[in-house]
């Protein structure tokens, strides 16, 4: 499972690295983001809800071992990949929520320093990675639902 994780997540990792580099080059900081507080609050809210939802899904999957969807995931050999992506997306959203929360506490709308730029770039990269993981989780579920 660990061996294939990097290969399986290569596209989201590359895209998030690209986002990180672009944010650094463009120098995105709280000073350059209009409605900075609202956007950070939105990221905290969305990431927190996604984290809670994914933790709930992750903890409930074993109790539904006789479910048609779980059986179909096992038949397609995607059950472990699904659980792995779900866990990685959960951790990504948790980290995004924590970083955005600390950005709200530490930086204000007029901060444009290098630490604010690096932190905001990191937040954007991790949040992008987590959003891409959601789409990949959905892509795993489409063939399963078609099989039902």
XYZ file of C-alpha atoms in Angstrom, residues 21-142:
122
model
C 5.487 27.602 -6.973
C 3.016 29.835 -8.815
C 1.789 31.299 -5.526
C 5.381 31.992 -4.488
C 6.262 33.592 -7.821
C 3.106 35.711 -7.883
C 3.732 36.500 -4.184
C 0.233 35.752 -2.949
C -0.133 37.030 0.589
C -2.939 38.281 2.816
C -2.227 41.761 1.471
C -2.907 40.705 -2.139
C -6.073 38.696 -1.424
C -9.268 40.703 -1.424
C -11.661 39.582 1.318
C -8.785 37.716 2.971
C -10.666 37.074 6.221
C -13.740 35.770 4.426
C -11.692 33.459 2.198
C -9.722 32.061 5.154
C -12.960 31.570 7.102
C -14.393 29.749 4.093
C -11.338 27.493 3.820
C -11.504 26.727 7.549
C -15.226 25.939 7.312
C -14.989 23.836 4.153
C -11.918 21.950 5.353
C -13.459 21.306 8.763
C -16.675 19.971 7.256
C -14.769 17.806 4.776
C -12.537 16.467 7.555
C -15.514 15.578 9.736
C -17.384 13.980 6.839
C -14.382 11.952 5.675
C -13.572 10.796 9.219
C -17.181 9.661 9.578
C -17.092 7.836 6.237
C -13.731 6.280 7.062
C -14.933 5.021 10.432
C -18.289 3.748 9.133
C -16.964 1.784 6.134
C -15.951 -1.288 8.179
C -19.427 -1.506 9.708
C -20.970 -1.716 6.226
C -18.869 -4.664 5.056
C -21.954 -6.351 3.559
C -22.970 -3.258 1.616
C -23.289 -3.584 -2.157
C -20.932 -0.653 -2.675
C -18.233 -2.140 -0.426
C -18.604 -5.514 -2.149
C -18.327 -3.819 -5.558
C -15.210 -1.928 -4.393
C -13.636 -5.226 -3.349
C -14.560 -6.880 -6.648
C -12.854 -4.086 -8.579
C -9.839 -4.204 -6.233
C -10.283 -0.544 -5.371
C -11.357 -0.837 -1.735
C -7.859 -0.218 -0.337
C -7.154 2.536 -2.857
C -10.447 4.189 -1.913
C -9.666 3.996 1.807
C -6.124 5.286 1.194
C -7.308 8.251 -0.874
C -10.018 8.958 1.679
C -7.494 9.026 4.493
C -5.042 11.198 2.542
C -7.796 13.677 1.618
C -8.898 13.787 5.255
C -5.384 14.563 6.453
C -4.994 17.179 3.704
C -8.178 18.958 4.704
C -7.239 18.769 8.380
C -3.866 20.377 7.656
C -5.576 23.020 5.469
C -7.994 23.900 8.268
C -5.167 24.186 10.792
C -2.997 26.354 8.528
C -5.916 28.632 7.588
C -6.906 28.972 11.252
C -3.370 29.943 12.245
C -3.165 32.338 9.307
C -6.242 34.077 10.639
C -4.648 34.325 14.078
C -1.168 35.395 12.988
C -1.594 37.525 9.859
C -3.939 40.393 9.100
C -5.102 41.783 5.750
C -2.145 44.168 5.478
C 0.579 41.577 6.004
C 2.705 40.986 2.915
C 5.894 39.569 4.405
C 7.772 36.524 3.218
C 6.444 34.286 6.002
C 2.884 35.216 5.015
C 3.651 34.469 1.356
C 5.144 31.044 2.133
C 2.318 30.120 4.515
C -0.396 31.222 2.093
C 1.313 29.381 -0.772
C 1.539 26.232 1.341
C -2.131 26.541 2.274
C -3.168 26.924 -1.359
C -1.062 23.924 -2.401
C -2.406 21.602 0.313
C -5.988 22.760 -0.240
C -5.612 22.164 -3.997
C -4.170 18.708 -3.323
C -7.147 17.835 -1.121
C -9.699 19.077 -3.674
C -8.032 16.968 -6.381
C -8.181 13.960 -4.046
C -11.947 14.466 -3.724
C -12.313 14.248 -7.488
C -10.152 11.122 -7.582
C -12.301 9.533 -4.852
C -15.369 10.291 -6.955
C -13.592 8.805 -9.990
C -13.105 5.581 -8.028
C -16.781 5.495 -7.108
C -18.170 5.969 -10.636
